[in-house]
PDB file of C-alpha atoms in Angstrom:
ATOM      1  CA  UNK A   1     -28.705 -22.621   9.680  1.00 43.00           C
ATOM      2  CA  UNK A   2     -29.973 -19.106   8.500  1.00 44.00           C
ATOM      3  CA  UNK A   3     -28.086 -17.320  11.311  1.00 44.00           C
ATOM      4  CA  UNK A   4     -24.932 -18.855   9.686  1.00 47.00           C
ATOM      5  CA  UNK A   5     -25.393 -17.853   6.364  1.00 50.00           C
ATOM      6  CA  UNK A   6     -26.274 -14.477   7.560  1.00 50.00           C
ATOM      7  CA  UNK A   7     -23.026 -14.232   9.506  1.00 52.00           C
ATOM      8  CA  UNK A   8     -21.085 -15.390   6.719  1.00 50.00           C
ATOM      9  CA  UNK A   9     -21.998 -13.020   4.266  1.00 56.00           C
ATOM     10  CA  UNK A  10     -21.711 -10.242   7.137  1.00 62.00           C
ATOM     11  CA  UNK A  11     -17.962 -11.546   7.573  1.00 71.00           C
ATOM     12  CA  UNK A  12     -17.084 -11.252   4.209  1.00 76.00           C
ATOM     13  CA  UNK A  13     -19.130  -7.614   3.835  1.00 83.00           C
ATOM     14  CA  UNK A  14     -16.756  -6.285   6.464  1.00 90.00           C
ATOM     15  CA  UNK A  15     -13.556  -8.021   5.761  1.00 94.00           C
ATOM     16  CA  UNK A  16     -10.489  -6.685   6.966  1.00 95.00           C
ATOM     17  CA  UNK A  17      -7.009  -7.561   8.332  1.00 96.00           C
ATOM     18  CA  UNK A  18      -4.065  -5.406   8.770  1.00 96.00           C
ATOM     19  CA  UNK A  19      -0.998  -5.272   6.572  1.00 96.00           C
ATOM     20  CA  UNK A  20       2.002  -7.216   8.354  1.00 95.00           C
ATOM     21  CA  UNK A  21       4.233  -4.529  10.164  1.00 96.00           C
ATOM     22  CA  UNK A  22       7.801  -5.730   8.569  1.00 96.00           C
ATOM     23  CA  UNK A  23       6.506  -4.972   4.925  1.00 96.00           C
ATOM     24  CA  UNK A  24       5.039  -2.027   5.483  1.00 96.00           C
ATOM     25  CA  UNK A  25       7.598  -0.383   7.986  1.00 96.00           C
ATOM     26  CA  UNK A  26       9.522  -1.101   4.504  1.00 96.00           C
ATOM     27  CA  UNK A  27       7.343   0.979   2.665  1.00 96.00           C
ATOM     28  CA  UNK A  28       7.461   3.670   5.074  1.00 96.00           C
ATOM     29  CA  UNK A  29      10.887   4.254   5.404  1.00 97.00           C
ATOM     30  CA  UNK A  30      11.752   3.391   1.699  1.00 96.00           C
ATOM     31  CA  UNK A  31       9.302   6.659   0.671  1.00 97.00           C
ATOM     32  CA  UNK A  32      10.062   8.684   3.520  1.00 98.00           C
ATOM     33  CA  UNK A  33      13.690   8.495   2.095  1.00 98.00           C
ATOM     34  CA  UNK A  34      12.645   8.720  -1.245  1.00 97.00           C
ATOM     35  CA  UNK A  35      10.978  12.372   0.214  1.00 98.00           C
ATOM     36  CA  UNK A  36      13.844  13.260   2.254  1.00 98.00           C
ATOM     37  CA  UNK A  37      16.573  13.013  -0.906  1.00 98.00           C
ATOM     38  CA  UNK A  38      13.959  14.438  -3.180  1.00 98.00           C
ATOM     39  CA  UNK A  39      12.965  17.593  -0.876  1.00 98.00           C
ATOM     40  CA  UNK A  40      15.739  18.004   1.538  1.00 98.00           C
ATOM     41  CA  UNK A  41      18.809  16.803  -0.187  1.00 98.00           C
ATOM     42  CA  UNK A  42      21.227  19.321   1.291  1.00 98.00           C
ATOM     43  CA  UNK A  43      20.288  17.576   4.615  1.00 98.00           C
ATOM     44  CA  UNK A  44      20.835  13.979   3.691  1.00 97.00           C
ATOM     45  CA  UNK A  45      24.401  12.387   5.550  1.00 98.00           C
ATOM     46  CA  UNK A  46      25.421  10.761   2.415  1.00 97.00           C
ATOM     47  CA  UNK A  47      28.853   9.469   4.340  1.00 97.00           C
ATOM     48  CA  UNK A  48      26.718   8.028   7.064  1.00 97.00           C
ATOM     49  CA  UNK A  49      24.773   5.889   4.774  1.00 96.00           C
ATOM     50  CA  UNK A  50      27.214   3.038   3.493  1.00 96.00           C
ATOM     51  CA  UNK A  51      27.037   2.049  -0.216  1.00 96.00           C
ATOM     52  CA  UNK A  52      23.450   3.251  -0.375  1.00 96.00           C
ATOM     53  CA  UNK A  53      25.265   7.111   0.305  1.00 97.00           C
ATOM     54  CA  UNK A  54      27.397   7.733  -2.484  1.00 97.00           C
ATOM     55  CA  UNK A  55      24.899   6.255  -5.081  1.00 97.00           C
ATOM     56  CA  UNK A  56      22.047   8.613  -3.459  1.00 98.00           C
ATOM     57  CA  UNK A  57      24.263  11.389  -3.842  1.00 98.00           C
ATOM     58  CA  UNK A  58      25.107  10.837  -7.869  1.00 98.00           C
ATOM     59  CA  UNK A  59      21.059  10.402  -8.360  1.00 98.00           C
ATOM     60  CA  UNK A  60      20.805  13.787  -6.659  1.00 98.00           C
ATOM     61  CA  UNK A  61      23.746  15.575  -7.981  1.00 98.00           C
ATOM     62  CA  UNK A  62      22.498  14.117 -11.645  1.00 98.00           C
ATOM     63  CA  UNK A  63      19.343  12.834 -12.111  1.00 98.00           C
ATOM     64  CA  UNK A  64      17.358  15.055  -9.089  1.00 97.00           C
ATOM     65  CA  UNK A  65      14.757  15.536 -11.953  1.00 98.00           C
ATOM     66  CA  UNK A  66      14.304  11.679 -12.508  1.00 98.00           C
ATOM     67  CA  UNK A  67      14.452  11.016  -8.794  1.00 98.00           C
ATOM     68  CA  UNK A  68      11.579  13.675  -8.311  1.00 98.00           C
ATOM     69  CA  UNK A  69       9.578  12.320 -11.035  1.00 98.00           C
ATOM     70  CA  UNK A  70      10.026   8.626  -9.979  1.00 98.00           C
ATOM     71  CA  UNK A  71       8.687  10.249  -6.128  1.00 98.00           C
ATOM     72  CA  UNK A  72       5.521  11.393  -7.714  1.00 98.00           C
ATOM     73  CA  UNK A  73       4.844   8.363 -10.066  1.00 98.00           C
ATOM     74  CA  UNK A  74       5.531   6.154  -6.743  1.00 98.00           C
ATOM     75  CA  UNK A  75       2.974   8.296  -4.838  1.00 97.00           C
ATOM     76  CA  UNK A  76       0.590   7.882  -8.382  1.00 98.00           C
ATOM     77  CA  UNK A  77       1.315   4.209  -8.069  1.00 98.00           C
ATOM     78  CA  UNK A  78      -0.179   3.677  -4.788  1.00 98.00           C
ATOM     79  CA  UNK A  79      -3.184   6.075  -5.368  1.00 98.00           C
ATOM     80  CA  UNK A  80      -3.724   3.510  -8.564  1.00 98.00           C
ATOM     81  CA  UNK A  81      -3.336   0.965  -6.219  1.00 98.00           C
ATOM     82  CA  UNK A  82      -5.958   2.100  -3.784  1.00 98.00           C
ATOM     83  CA  UNK A  83      -8.341   2.352  -6.374  1.00 98.00           C
ATOM     84  CA  UNK A  84      -7.688  -1.373  -7.133  1.00 99.00           C
ATOM     85  CA  UNK A  85      -8.313  -2.224  -3.795  1.00 98.00           C
ATOM     86  CA  UNK A  86     -11.625  -0.713  -4.267  1.00 98.00           C
ATOM     87  CA  UNK A  87     -12.701  -2.743  -7.404  1.00 98.00           C
ATOM     88  CA  UNK A  88     -11.354  -5.829  -5.291  1.00 98.00           C
ATOM     89  CA  UNK A  89     -13.281  -4.846  -2.442  1.00 97.00           C
ATOM     90  CA  UNK A  90     -16.917  -4.687  -4.536  1.00 96.00           C
ATOM     91  CA  UNK A  91     -15.508  -7.982  -6.768  1.00 96.00           C
ATOM     92  CA  UNK A  92     -15.435  -9.908  -3.099  1.00 96.00           C
ATOM     93  CA  UNK A  93     -18.337  -9.043  -1.772  1.00 94.00           C
ATOM     94  CA  UNK A  94     -16.765  -6.645   1.206  1.00 95.00           C
ATOM     95  CA  UNK A  95     -19.610  -3.665   0.793  1.00 94.00           C
ATOM     96  CA  UNK A  96     -19.379  -2.255   4.295  1.00 95.00           C
ATOM     97  CA  UNK A  97     -18.062   1.481   3.637  1.00 95.00           C
ATOM     98  CA  UNK A  98     -15.975   1.640   6.924  1.00 96.00           C
ATOM     99  CA  UNK A  99     -14.301  -1.999   5.631  1.00 96.00           C
ATOM    100  CA  UNK A 100     -13.556  -0.574   2.360  1.00 97.00           C
ATOM    101  CA  UNK A 101     -12.298   2.776   3.545  1.00 97.00           C
ATOM    102  CA  UNK A 102      -9.840   1.033   5.993  1.00 97.00           C
ATOM    103  CA  UNK A 103      -8.462  -1.011   2.873  1.00 98.00           C
ATOM    104  CA  UNK A 104      -8.324   2.412   0.707  1.00 98.00           C
ATOM    105  CA  UNK A 105      -5.900   4.178   3.025  1.00 98.00           C
ATOM    106  CA  UNK A 106      -3.786   1.004   3.991  1.00 98.00           C
ATOM    107  CA  UNK A 107      -3.230   0.491   0.542  1.00 98.00           C
ATOM    108  CA  UNK A 108      -2.429   4.005  -0.157  1.00 98.00           C
ATOM    109  CA  UNK A 109       0.186   4.246   2.587  1.00 97.00           C
ATOM    110  CA  UNK A 110       1.519   0.636   2.353  1.00 97.00           C
ATOM    111  CA  UNK A 111       0.742  -0.207  -1.084  1.00 96.00           C
ATOM    112  CA  UNK A 112       1.193  -3.898  -2.249  1.00 95.00           C
ATOM    113  CA  UNK A 113       1.903  -4.787   1.483  1.00 95.00           C
ATOM    114  CA  UNK A 114      -1.817  -4.317   2.010  1.00 97.00           C
ATOM    115  CA  UNK A 115      -2.912  -5.085  -1.379  1.00 97.00           C
ATOM    116  CA  UNK A 116      -1.449  -8.585  -1.668  1.00 97.00           C
ATOM    117  CA  UNK A 117      -3.684  -9.425   1.500  1.00 97.00           C
ATOM    118  CA  UNK A 118      -6.868  -7.956  -0.308  1.00 97.00           C
ATOM    119  CA  UNK A 119      -5.519 -10.159  -3.609  1.00 97.00           C
ATOM    120  CA  UNK A 120      -5.049 -13.287  -1.561  1.00 97.00           C
ATOM    121  CA  UNK A 121      -8.758 -13.031   0.194  1.00 96.00           C
ATOM    122  CA  UNK A 122     -10.910 -15.700  -0.908  1.00 93.00           C
ATOM    123  CA  UNK A 123     -14.439 -15.258   0.406  1.00 88.00           C
ATOM    124  CA  UNK A 124     -16.863 -17.885   0.968  1.00 80.00           C
ATOM    125  CA  UNK A 125     -19.435 -18.288  -1.871  1.00 69.00           C
ATOM    126  CA  UNK A 126     -22.536 -19.557  -0.678  1.00 60.00           C
ATOM    127  CA  UNK A 127     -23.662 -22.827  -1.907  1.00 56.00           C
ATOM    128  CA  UNK A 128     -26.034 -23.873  -4.818  1.00 56.00           C
ATOM    129  CA  UNK A 129     -28.601 -26.635  -3.732  1.00 55.00           C
TER     130      UNK A 129
END
């Protein structure tokens, strides 16, 4: 019985789950497109992007400063989500340094696609007799 309790505690301390592929892919592609539009707008093939093309071209031509600020704000939000992931790790008993680093990095790159998994995690609490 003692082994089972220590095993459960160890599992909680090292808990990590990879983010789901589709939400992660959407995040990466969205941030990649955002970076492309902000830093290399002249190379974007607007006419080949369907309805997104003219809209993006309008934003680049008339609101480039807003786009640039929005891009950096998106990364700032990802930093905030990553720091919150660290707080959640401590709160949920995830004490292993490697697991915490994985949560931080995954949340930094994939945002809410990762953070939602950590938020949903419910560690098993030890029973009080």
